[in-house]
Coordinates of C-alpha atoms in Angstrom, one line a residue:
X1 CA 93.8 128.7 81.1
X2 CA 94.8 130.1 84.9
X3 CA 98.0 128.5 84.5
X4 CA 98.9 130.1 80.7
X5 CA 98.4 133.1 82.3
X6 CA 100.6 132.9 85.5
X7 CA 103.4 131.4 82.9
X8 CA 102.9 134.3 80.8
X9 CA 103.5 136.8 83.0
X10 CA 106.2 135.2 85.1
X11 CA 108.5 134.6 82.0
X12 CA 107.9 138.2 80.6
X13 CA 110.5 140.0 80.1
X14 CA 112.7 136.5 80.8
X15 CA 112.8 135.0 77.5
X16 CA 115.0 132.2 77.2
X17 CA 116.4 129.8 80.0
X18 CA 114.4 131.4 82.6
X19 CA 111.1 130.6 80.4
X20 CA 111.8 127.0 80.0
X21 CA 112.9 126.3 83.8
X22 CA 109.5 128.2 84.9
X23 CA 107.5 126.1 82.1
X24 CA 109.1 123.1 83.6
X25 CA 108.2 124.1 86.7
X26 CA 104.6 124.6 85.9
X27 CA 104.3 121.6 84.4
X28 CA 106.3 119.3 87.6
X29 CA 103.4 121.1 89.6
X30 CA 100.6 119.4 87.5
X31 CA 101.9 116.1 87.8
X32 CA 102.9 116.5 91.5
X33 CA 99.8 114.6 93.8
X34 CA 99.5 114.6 96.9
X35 CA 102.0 111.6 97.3
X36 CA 104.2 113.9 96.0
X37 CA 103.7 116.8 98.4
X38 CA 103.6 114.3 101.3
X39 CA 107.1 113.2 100.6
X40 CA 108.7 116.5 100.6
X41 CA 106.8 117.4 103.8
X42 CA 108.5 114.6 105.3
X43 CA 111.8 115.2 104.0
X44 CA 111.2 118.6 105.7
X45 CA 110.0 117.7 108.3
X46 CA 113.4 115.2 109.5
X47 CA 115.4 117.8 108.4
X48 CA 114.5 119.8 110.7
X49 CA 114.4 117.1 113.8
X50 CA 117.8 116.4 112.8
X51 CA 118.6 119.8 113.4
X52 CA 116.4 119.8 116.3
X53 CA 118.5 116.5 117.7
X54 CA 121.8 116.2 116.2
X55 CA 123.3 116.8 119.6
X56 CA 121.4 113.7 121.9
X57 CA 123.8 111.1 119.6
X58 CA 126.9 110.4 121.6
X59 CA 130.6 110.2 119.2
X60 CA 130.8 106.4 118.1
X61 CA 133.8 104.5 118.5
X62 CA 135.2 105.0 114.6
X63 CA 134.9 108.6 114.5
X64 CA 138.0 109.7 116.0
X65 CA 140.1 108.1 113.9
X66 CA 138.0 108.5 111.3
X67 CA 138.1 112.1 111.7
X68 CA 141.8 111.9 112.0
X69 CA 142.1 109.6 108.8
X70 CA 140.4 112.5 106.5
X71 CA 143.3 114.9 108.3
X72 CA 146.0 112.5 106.9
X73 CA 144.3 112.1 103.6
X74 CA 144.3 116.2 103.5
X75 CA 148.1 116.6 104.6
X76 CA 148.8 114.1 102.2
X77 CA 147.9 116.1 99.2
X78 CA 148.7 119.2 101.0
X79 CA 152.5 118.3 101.4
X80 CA 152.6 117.4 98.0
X81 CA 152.4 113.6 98.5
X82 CA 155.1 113.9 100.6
X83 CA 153.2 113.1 104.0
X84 CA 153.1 109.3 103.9
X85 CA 151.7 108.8 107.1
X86 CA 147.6 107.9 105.7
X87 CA 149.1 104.7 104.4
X88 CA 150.8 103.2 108.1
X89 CA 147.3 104.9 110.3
X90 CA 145.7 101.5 111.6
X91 CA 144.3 99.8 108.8
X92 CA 142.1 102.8 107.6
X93 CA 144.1 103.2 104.3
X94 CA 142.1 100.3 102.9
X95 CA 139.0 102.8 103.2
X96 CA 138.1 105.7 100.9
X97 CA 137.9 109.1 102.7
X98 CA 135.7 110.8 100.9
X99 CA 133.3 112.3 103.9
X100 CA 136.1 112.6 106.7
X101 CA 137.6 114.6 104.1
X102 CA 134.6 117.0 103.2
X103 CA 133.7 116.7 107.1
X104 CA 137.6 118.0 108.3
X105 CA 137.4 120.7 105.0
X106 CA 133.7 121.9 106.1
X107 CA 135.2 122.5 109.8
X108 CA 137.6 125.0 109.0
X109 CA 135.0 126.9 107.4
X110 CA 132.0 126.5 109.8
X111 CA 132.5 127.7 113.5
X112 CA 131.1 124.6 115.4
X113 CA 132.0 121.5 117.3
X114 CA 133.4 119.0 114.4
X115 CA 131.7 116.1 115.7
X116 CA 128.4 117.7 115.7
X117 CA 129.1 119.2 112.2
X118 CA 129.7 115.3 111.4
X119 CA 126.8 114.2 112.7
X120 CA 124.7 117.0 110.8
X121 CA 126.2 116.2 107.7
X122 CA 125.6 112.3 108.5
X123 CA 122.1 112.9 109.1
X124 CA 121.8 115.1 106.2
X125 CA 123.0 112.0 104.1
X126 CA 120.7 109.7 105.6
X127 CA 118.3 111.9 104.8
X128 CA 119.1 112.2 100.9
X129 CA 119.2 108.4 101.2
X130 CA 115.1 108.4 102.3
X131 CA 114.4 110.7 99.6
X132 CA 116.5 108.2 96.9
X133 CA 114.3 105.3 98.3
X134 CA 111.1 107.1 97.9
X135 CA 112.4 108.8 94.0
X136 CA 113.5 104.6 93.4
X137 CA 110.2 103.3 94.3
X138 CA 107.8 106.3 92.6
X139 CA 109.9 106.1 89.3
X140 CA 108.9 102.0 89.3
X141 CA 105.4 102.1 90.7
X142 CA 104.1 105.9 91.2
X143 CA 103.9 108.6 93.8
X144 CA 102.1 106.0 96.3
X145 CA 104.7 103.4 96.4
X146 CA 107.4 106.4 97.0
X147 CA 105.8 107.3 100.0
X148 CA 105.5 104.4 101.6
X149 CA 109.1 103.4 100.8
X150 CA 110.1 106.7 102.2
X151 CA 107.8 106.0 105.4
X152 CA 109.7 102.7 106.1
X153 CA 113.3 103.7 105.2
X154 CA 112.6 107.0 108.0
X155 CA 110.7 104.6 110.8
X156 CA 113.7 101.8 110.1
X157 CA 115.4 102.1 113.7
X158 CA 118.3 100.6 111.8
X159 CA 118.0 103.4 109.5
X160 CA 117.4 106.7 111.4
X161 CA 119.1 105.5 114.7
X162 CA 122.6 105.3 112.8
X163 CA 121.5 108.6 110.9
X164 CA 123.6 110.8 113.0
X165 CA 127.3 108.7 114.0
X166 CA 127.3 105.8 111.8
X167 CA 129.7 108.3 109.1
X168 CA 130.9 105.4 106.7
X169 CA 127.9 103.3 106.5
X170 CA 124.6 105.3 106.4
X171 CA 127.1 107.5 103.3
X172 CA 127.9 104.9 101.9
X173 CA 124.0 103.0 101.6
X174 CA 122.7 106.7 100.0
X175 CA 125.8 106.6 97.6
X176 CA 124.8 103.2 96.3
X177 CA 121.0 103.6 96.5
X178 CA 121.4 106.6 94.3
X179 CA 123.5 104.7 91.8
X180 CA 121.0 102.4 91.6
X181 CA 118.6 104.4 90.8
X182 CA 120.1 106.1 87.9
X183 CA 121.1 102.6 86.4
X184 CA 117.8 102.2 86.5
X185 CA 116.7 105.2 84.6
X186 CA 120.4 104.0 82.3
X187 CA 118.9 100.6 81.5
X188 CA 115.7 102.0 80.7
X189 CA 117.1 103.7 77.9
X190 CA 120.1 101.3 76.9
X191 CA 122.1 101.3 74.5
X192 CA 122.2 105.1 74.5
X193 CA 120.8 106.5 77.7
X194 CA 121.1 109.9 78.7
X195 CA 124.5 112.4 79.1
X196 CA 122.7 113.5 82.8
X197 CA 122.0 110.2 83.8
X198 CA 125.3 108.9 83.2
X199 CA 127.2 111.3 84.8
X200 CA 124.9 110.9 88.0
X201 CA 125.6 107.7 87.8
X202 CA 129.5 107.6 87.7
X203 CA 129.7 110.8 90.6
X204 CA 127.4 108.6 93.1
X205 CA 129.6 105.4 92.0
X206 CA 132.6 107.6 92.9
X207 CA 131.4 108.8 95.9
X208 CA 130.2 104.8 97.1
X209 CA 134.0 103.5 96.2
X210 CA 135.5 106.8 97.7
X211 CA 134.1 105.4 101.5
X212 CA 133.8 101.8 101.1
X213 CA 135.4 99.4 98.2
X214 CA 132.0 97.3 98.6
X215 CA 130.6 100.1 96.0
X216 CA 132.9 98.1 93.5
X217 CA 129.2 95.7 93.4
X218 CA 127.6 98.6 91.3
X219 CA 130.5 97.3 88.7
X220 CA 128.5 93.8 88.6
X221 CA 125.2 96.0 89.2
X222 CA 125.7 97.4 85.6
X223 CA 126.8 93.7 84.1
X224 CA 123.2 93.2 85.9
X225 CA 121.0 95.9 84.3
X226 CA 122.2 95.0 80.9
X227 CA 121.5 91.8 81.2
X228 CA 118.2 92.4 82.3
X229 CA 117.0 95.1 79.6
X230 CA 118.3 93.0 76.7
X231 CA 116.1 93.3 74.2
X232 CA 113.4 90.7 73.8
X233 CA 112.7 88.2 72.6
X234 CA 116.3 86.7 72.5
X235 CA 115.8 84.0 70.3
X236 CA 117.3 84.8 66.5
X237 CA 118.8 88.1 67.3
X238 CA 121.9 86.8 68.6
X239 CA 124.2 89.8 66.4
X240 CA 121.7 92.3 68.0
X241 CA 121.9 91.4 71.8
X242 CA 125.9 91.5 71.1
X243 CA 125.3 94.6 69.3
X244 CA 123.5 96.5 72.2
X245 CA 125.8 94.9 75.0
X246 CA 128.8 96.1 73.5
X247 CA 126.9 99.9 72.8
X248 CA 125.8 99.6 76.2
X249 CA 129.3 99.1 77.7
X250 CA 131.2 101.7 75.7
X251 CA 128.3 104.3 76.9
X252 CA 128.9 103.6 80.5
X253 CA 132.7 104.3 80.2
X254 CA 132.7 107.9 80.9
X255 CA 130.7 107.0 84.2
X256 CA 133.5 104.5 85.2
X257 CA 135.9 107.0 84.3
X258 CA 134.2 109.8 86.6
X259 CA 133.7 106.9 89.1
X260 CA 137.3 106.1 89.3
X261 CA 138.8 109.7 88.9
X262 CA 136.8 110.5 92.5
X263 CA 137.5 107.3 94.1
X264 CA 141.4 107.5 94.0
X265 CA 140.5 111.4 95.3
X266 CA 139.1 109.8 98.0
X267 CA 141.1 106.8 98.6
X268 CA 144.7 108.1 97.7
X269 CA 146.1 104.4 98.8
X270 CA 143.4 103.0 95.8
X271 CA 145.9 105.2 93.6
X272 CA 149.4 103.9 94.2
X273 CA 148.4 100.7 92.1
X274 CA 145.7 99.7 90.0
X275 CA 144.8 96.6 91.7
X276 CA 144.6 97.5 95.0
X277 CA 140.7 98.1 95.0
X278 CA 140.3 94.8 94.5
X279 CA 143.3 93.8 97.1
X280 CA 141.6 95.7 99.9
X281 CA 137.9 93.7 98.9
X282 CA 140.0 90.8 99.4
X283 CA 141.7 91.9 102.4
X284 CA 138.0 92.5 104.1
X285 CA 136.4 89.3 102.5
X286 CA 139.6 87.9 105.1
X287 CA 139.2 90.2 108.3
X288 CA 140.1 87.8 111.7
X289 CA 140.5 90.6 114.3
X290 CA 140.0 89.5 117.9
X291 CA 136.1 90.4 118.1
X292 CA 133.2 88.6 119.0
X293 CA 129.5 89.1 119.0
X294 CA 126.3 87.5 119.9
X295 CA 123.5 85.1 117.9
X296 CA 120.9 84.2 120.1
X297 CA 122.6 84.1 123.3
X298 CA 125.6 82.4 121.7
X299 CA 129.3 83.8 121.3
X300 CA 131.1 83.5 118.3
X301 CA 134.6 85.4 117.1
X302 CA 133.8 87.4 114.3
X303 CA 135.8 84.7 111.7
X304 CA 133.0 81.9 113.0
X305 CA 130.2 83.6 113.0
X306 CA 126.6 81.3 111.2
X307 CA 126.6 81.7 107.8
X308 CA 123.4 82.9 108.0
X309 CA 124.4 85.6 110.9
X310 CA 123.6 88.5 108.5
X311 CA 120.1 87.8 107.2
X312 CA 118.8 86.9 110.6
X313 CA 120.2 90.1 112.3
X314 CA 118.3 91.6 108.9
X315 CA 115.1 89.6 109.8
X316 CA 114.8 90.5 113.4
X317 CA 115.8 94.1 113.2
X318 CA 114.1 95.8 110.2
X319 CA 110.0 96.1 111.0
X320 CA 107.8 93.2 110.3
X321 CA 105.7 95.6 107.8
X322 CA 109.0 96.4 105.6
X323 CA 109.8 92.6 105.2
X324 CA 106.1 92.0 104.5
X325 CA 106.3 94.5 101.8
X326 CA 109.9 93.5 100.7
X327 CA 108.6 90.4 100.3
X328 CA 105.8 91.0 97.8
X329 CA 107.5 93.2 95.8
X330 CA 110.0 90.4 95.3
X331 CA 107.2 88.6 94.5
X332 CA 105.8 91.0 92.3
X333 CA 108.6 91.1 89.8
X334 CA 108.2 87.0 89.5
X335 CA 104.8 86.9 89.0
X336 CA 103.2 87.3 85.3
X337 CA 102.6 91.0 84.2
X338 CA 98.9 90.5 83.9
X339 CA 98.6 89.8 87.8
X340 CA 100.8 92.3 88.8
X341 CA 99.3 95.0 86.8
X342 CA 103.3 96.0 86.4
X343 CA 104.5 96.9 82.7
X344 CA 108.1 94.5 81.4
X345 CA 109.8 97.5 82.1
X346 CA 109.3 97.9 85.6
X347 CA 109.6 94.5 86.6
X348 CA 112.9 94.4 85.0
X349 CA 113.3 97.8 87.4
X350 CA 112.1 96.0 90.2
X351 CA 114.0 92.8 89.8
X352 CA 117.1 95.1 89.9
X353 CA 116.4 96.6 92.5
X354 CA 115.8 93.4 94.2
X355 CA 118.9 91.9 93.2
X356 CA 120.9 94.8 94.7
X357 CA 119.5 93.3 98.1
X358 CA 120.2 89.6 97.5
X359 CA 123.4 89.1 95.8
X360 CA 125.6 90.7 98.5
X361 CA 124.1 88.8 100.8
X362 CA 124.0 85.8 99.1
X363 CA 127.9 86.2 98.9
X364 CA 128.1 86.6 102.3
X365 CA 126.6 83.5 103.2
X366 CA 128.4 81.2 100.1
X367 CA 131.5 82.5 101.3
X368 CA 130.8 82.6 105.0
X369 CA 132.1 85.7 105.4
X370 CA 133.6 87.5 108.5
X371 CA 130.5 89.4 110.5
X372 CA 130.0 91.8 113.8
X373 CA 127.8 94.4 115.1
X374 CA 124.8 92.7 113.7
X375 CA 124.6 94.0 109.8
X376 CA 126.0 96.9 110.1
X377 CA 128.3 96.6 107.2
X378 CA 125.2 95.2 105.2
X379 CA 123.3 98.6 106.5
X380 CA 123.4 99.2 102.7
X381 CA 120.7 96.5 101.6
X382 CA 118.3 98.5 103.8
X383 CA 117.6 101.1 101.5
X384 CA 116.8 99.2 98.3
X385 CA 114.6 97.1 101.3
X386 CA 112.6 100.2 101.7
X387 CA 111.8 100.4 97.8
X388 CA 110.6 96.8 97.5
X389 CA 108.5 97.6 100.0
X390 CA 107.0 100.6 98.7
X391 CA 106.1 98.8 95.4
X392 CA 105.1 95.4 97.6
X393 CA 102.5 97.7 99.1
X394 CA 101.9 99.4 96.9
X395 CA 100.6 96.8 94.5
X396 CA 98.4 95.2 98.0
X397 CA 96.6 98.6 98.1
X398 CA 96.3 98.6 93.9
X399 CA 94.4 95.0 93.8
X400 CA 92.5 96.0 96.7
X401 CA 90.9 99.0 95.3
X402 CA 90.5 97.4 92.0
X403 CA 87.9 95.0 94.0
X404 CA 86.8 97.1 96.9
X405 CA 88.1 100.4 97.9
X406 CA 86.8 99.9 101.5
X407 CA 89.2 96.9 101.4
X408 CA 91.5 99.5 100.2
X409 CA 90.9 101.7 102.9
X410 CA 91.4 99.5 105.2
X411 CA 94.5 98.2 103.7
X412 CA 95.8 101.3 103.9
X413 CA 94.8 102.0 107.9
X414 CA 96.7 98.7 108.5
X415 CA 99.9 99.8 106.9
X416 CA 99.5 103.6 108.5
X417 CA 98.6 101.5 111.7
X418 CA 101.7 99.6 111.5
X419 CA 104.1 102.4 110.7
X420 CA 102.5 104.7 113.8
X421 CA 103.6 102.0 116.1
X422 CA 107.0 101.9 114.6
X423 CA 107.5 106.1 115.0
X424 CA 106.1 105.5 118.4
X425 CA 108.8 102.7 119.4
X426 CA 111.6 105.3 118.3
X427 CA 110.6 107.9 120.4
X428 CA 110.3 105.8 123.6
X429 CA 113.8 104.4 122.4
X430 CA 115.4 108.4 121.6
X431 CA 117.9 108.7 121.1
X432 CA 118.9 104.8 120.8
X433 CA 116.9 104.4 117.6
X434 CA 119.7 101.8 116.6
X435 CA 118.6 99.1 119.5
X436 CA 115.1 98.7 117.5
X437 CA 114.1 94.7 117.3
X438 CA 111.2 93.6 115.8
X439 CA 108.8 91.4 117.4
X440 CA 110.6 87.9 116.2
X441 CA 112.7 88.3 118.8
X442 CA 109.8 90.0 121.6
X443 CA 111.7 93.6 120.7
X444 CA 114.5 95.7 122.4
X445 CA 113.6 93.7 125.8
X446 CA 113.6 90.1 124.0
X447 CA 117.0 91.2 122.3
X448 CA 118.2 91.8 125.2
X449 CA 121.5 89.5 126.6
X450 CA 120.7 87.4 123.2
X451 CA 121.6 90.0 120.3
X452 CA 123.9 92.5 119.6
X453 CA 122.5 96.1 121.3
X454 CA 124.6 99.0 122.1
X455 CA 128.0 98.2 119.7
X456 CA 128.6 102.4 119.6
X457 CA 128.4 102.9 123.2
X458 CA 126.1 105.6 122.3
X459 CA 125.0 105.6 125.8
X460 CA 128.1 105.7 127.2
X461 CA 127.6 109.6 128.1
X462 CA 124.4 109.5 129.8
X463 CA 125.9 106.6 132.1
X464 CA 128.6 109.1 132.9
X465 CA 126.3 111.8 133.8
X466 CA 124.0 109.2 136.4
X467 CA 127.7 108.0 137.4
X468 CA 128.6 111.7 138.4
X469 CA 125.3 111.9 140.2
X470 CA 125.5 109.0 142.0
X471 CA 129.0 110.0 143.0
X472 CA 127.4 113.5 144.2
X473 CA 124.9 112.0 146.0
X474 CA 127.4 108.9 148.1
X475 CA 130.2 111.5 148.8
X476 CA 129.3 114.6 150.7
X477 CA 132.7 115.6 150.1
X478 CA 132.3 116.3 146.3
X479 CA 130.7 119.3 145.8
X480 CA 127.3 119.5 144.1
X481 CA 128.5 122.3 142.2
X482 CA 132.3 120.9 141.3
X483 CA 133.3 120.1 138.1
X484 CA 132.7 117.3 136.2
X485 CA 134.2 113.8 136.6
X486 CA 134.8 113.3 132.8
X487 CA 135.3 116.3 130.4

C-alpha cells in the first residue's frame, strides 16, 4: 500500500514516460536483495579506489605507441584518408583502435595527463567488466552467485592489477564478457529475441573486434548458443530445428552488421579488404618475434613455448577458490538437473558460458600456439572464470542449506575467509596486483626466478626513485635538493 502511494504521488503531474520509468523503478527496488545492494556497493566502492589510485600504476611498455597508433588512426580520417601512415606504424595496423582512439579524442577535451586519463578510463573498463561478471552469473543462478562472481573477478590479481595499464586486454575481456552475456539473454529467446538485446549484442561485438580480432570467437559463440538452445527433443523435428536455425541467423544479422560497421571504425586497415580480419587472426596464430619467457624455471622463445604454457600460467595465477568454484560450475551444467537444482535453460546458459572459457584455449593448445607474458592475451577467459565461479558456489552454499544451514553458514565463512585473504595479498602487493601467484606455485616468492613477474616494468619508476636516492646519498657532490636524474 506504502509503495502505491509514493508511486502516486511521484508520477503526478508526469503522466506518461516518466510514470512507467518510475513504476519500473519501484518495482527493480522490490526485487533488489541484499545481494543486489551489495554488488553496487562494491562497484562503488572500486570506483572510487581507482580514482583514489589511478596514479601508483607506472605507463606499460605498449602504451606509447599505442597512444600514438589511435593519433594515426584519427589523422587518418582527419586528412580525408589521405594520411597513410596507421598502415606502415610497427605492426599495430593488425589491431583495432577503438580505445586509443576514444582515449586520444577524450584528451583534447579533459585537461589532464593522457596517460592517467588512460589509465582512468582503463580501470573504468575493468570495472564495467566486474559488474558484467556479476549481471552473467545473477541472470543464471540469482543475486548470490552474482556477488560472489563479482567478489572473485575484483580480488583476481590478474584482474584488478592490469585494471589500470593493460589498455587492450582488460577492454577487450569486458567487450567480450558483455557480448556473452547478451547472447545469453538472445538464445534464451531464439528465434526471435529481443530489438534491445541484439543491438547490445552487435555494439559490444563491435567494440571486442574494434581492439582485438580474437573478438571474431563471438562469431562461433553465436554458431554455439544456437546450437545449444535448439529446441528439444531433436528427434522427428528435423524441418523445425532447420526452421529456427535459419530464423535464428537472419535475426542476428543486424548485430553483425552493427558489429562490423564499428569494427572497420576502429580498425580502418580491417576496411581496405574484406578478408583481412581473418588475415590478421592468421597473422597472430603465426607471430615468431625474438621473445622469450619463462615455465618453471625453463626458457623458451615465444614460437616453442609447452602447449600447455597458457592453462598452467591460468592455474597457478588465478586464486585457488575461483578454480574451485570454476570447476563446479563446470560441473554443474554436466550433471542431471535434478542434482543441480538448475532449470534446462540455465544449464544451457552455463555450458555457454563455460565454453567461452574452454574453446580458445583448447585452440591454443591443438594448434600450439605462439605465447608470452604468462596469459596475458588469454586475460579474456578470466571474466567468464569469475561467472562459473559464482554459480559453482553458489550451488555449494544452495545444497548446503538445503541440509543444514549451519553447514551453510559455514560454507559461506570459508568462501568470505578465502576471498579476505586474497584482498589482503593485493594490498601487501599495491600496486603490483599483476605479480599475484597462487599457492601451487608457494605465491609471488615461489614464482619468483621460475614464472613470468614484472613483464610491464611497472616498477620501473619506483627503482628510479631508490636509484636517485642511492645516488644522493654515495655522491656528496649531487645536491639533495637537485633535480631529478630521470624526468
Amino acid at each position: 500500500m506504502t509503495d502505491t502511494r509514493i508511486e502516486a504521488k511521484l508520477t503526478e503531474g508526469n503522466p506518461g514516460r516518466t510514470e512507467k520509468a518510475l513504476s519500473k523503478l519501484v518495482r527493480w527496488t522490490k526485487r533488489c536483495s541484499a545481494c543486489d545492494v551489495a554488488i553496487i556497493v562494491l562497484i562503488a566502492a572500486l570506483v572510487v579506489i581507482a580514482l583514489f589510485t589511478f596514479k601508483d600504476y607506472a605507463i606499460s611498455n605498449d602504451e606509447g605507441v599505442q597512444h600514438h597508433y589511435g593519433e594515426l588512426i584519427i589523422a587518418y580520417y582527419t586528412s580525408g584518408f589521405r594520411d597513410e601512415s596507421v598502415f606502415s606504424f610497427q605492426n599495430l595496423y593488425l589491431y583495432g583502435g577503438l580505445f586509443d582512439i576514444i582515449a586520444v579524442s577524450l584528451s583534447h577535451l579533459i585537461p589532464i595527463n593522457p596517460y592517467d586519463l588512460r589509465h582512468i578510463l582503463c580501470a573504468l573498463i575493468g570495472i564495467s567488466g566486474i559488474g558484467a561478471a556479476a549481471a552473467t552469473a545473477r541472470l543464471i543462478a540469482g543475486p548470490r552467485a552474482g556477488l560472489i562472481a563479482a567478489i572473485a573477478l575484483s580480488v583476481c590479481g590478474a584482474w584488478y592489477g592490469t585494471m589500470f595499464n593493460h589498455t587492450k586486454d582488460v577492454p577487450f575481456a569486458a567487450g567480450m564478457l558483455g557480448a556473452t552475456l547478451f547472447l545469453i539473454r538472445i538464445a534464451r529467446a531464439l528465434p526471435r529475441p529481443r530489438s534491445s538485446d541484439i543491438a547490445a549484442f552487435g555494439l559490444l561485438t563491435g567494440a571486442a573486434v574494434g581492439m582485438r580480432v580474437l573478438g571474431l570467437l563471438l562469431l562461433i559463440y553465436i554458431g554455439f548458443a544456437i546450437a545449444l538452445y535448439l529446441p528439444r527433443p531433436w528427434l522427428g523435428y528435423g524441418r523445425a530445428r532447420w526452421r529456427f536455425v535459419i530464423e535464428s541467423s537472419l535475426r542476428l544479422m543486424p548485430a553483425l552488421l552493427l558489429a562490423y560497421i564499428i569494427m572497420i571504425v576502429a580498425w580502418p586497415w580491417a576496411a581496405l579488404a574484406p578478408l583481412n580480419p581473418i588475415r590478421g587472426l592468421l597473422a597472430f596464430s603465426e607471430f615468431h618475434y625474438a621473445i622469450r619467457t619463462i615455465l618453471d624455471g625453463k626458457v623458451y622463445e615465444m614460437a616453442h613455448v609447452p602447449r600447455f604454457y597458457v592453462p598452467i600460467y591460468i592455474l597457478i595465477r588465478v586464486p585457488l577458490l575461483t578454480l574451485v568454484g570454476a570447476a563446479l560450475g563446470v560441473v554443474a551444467a554436466l550433471l542431471p538437473r535434478s542434482t543441480t537444482g538448475l532449470t534446462q535453460e540455465k544449464q544451457r546458459d552455463l555450458t555457454l558460458v563455460a565454453l567461452t572459457v574452454m574453446f580458445p584455449l583448447a585452440c591454443q593448445v591443438i594448434w600450439d600456439g605462439p605465447a608470452f607474458t604468462g596469459f596475458r592475451h588469454f586475460l579474456f577467459v578470466i571474466p567468464p572464470l569469475a561467472v562459473l565461479a559464482g554459480v559453482g558456489l553458489d550451488a555449494v552454499v544452495a545444497a548446503l542449506t538445503t541440509r543444514d544451514r549451519r553447514a551453510a553458514f559455514a560454507g559461506l565463512a570459508a568462501i568470505t575467509a578465502c576471498f579476505l585473504w586474497n584482498t589482503a595479498t593485493l594490498v601487501r602487493l599495491h600496486p603490483y596486483e599483476y605479480l599475484f601467484y597462487n599457492p601451487l606455485v608457494g605465491g609471488l616468492q615461489g614464482a619468483s626466478r621460475r614464472y613470468v613477474l614484472d613483464y610491464w616494468f611497472d616498477s620501473m619508476p619506483e627503482a628510479i626513485h631508490e636509484l636517485e636516492a642511492y645516488v644522493r646519498h654515495v655522491d656528496p657532490v649531487y645536491p639533495s635538493g637537485g633535480d631529478r636524474l630521470v624526468r
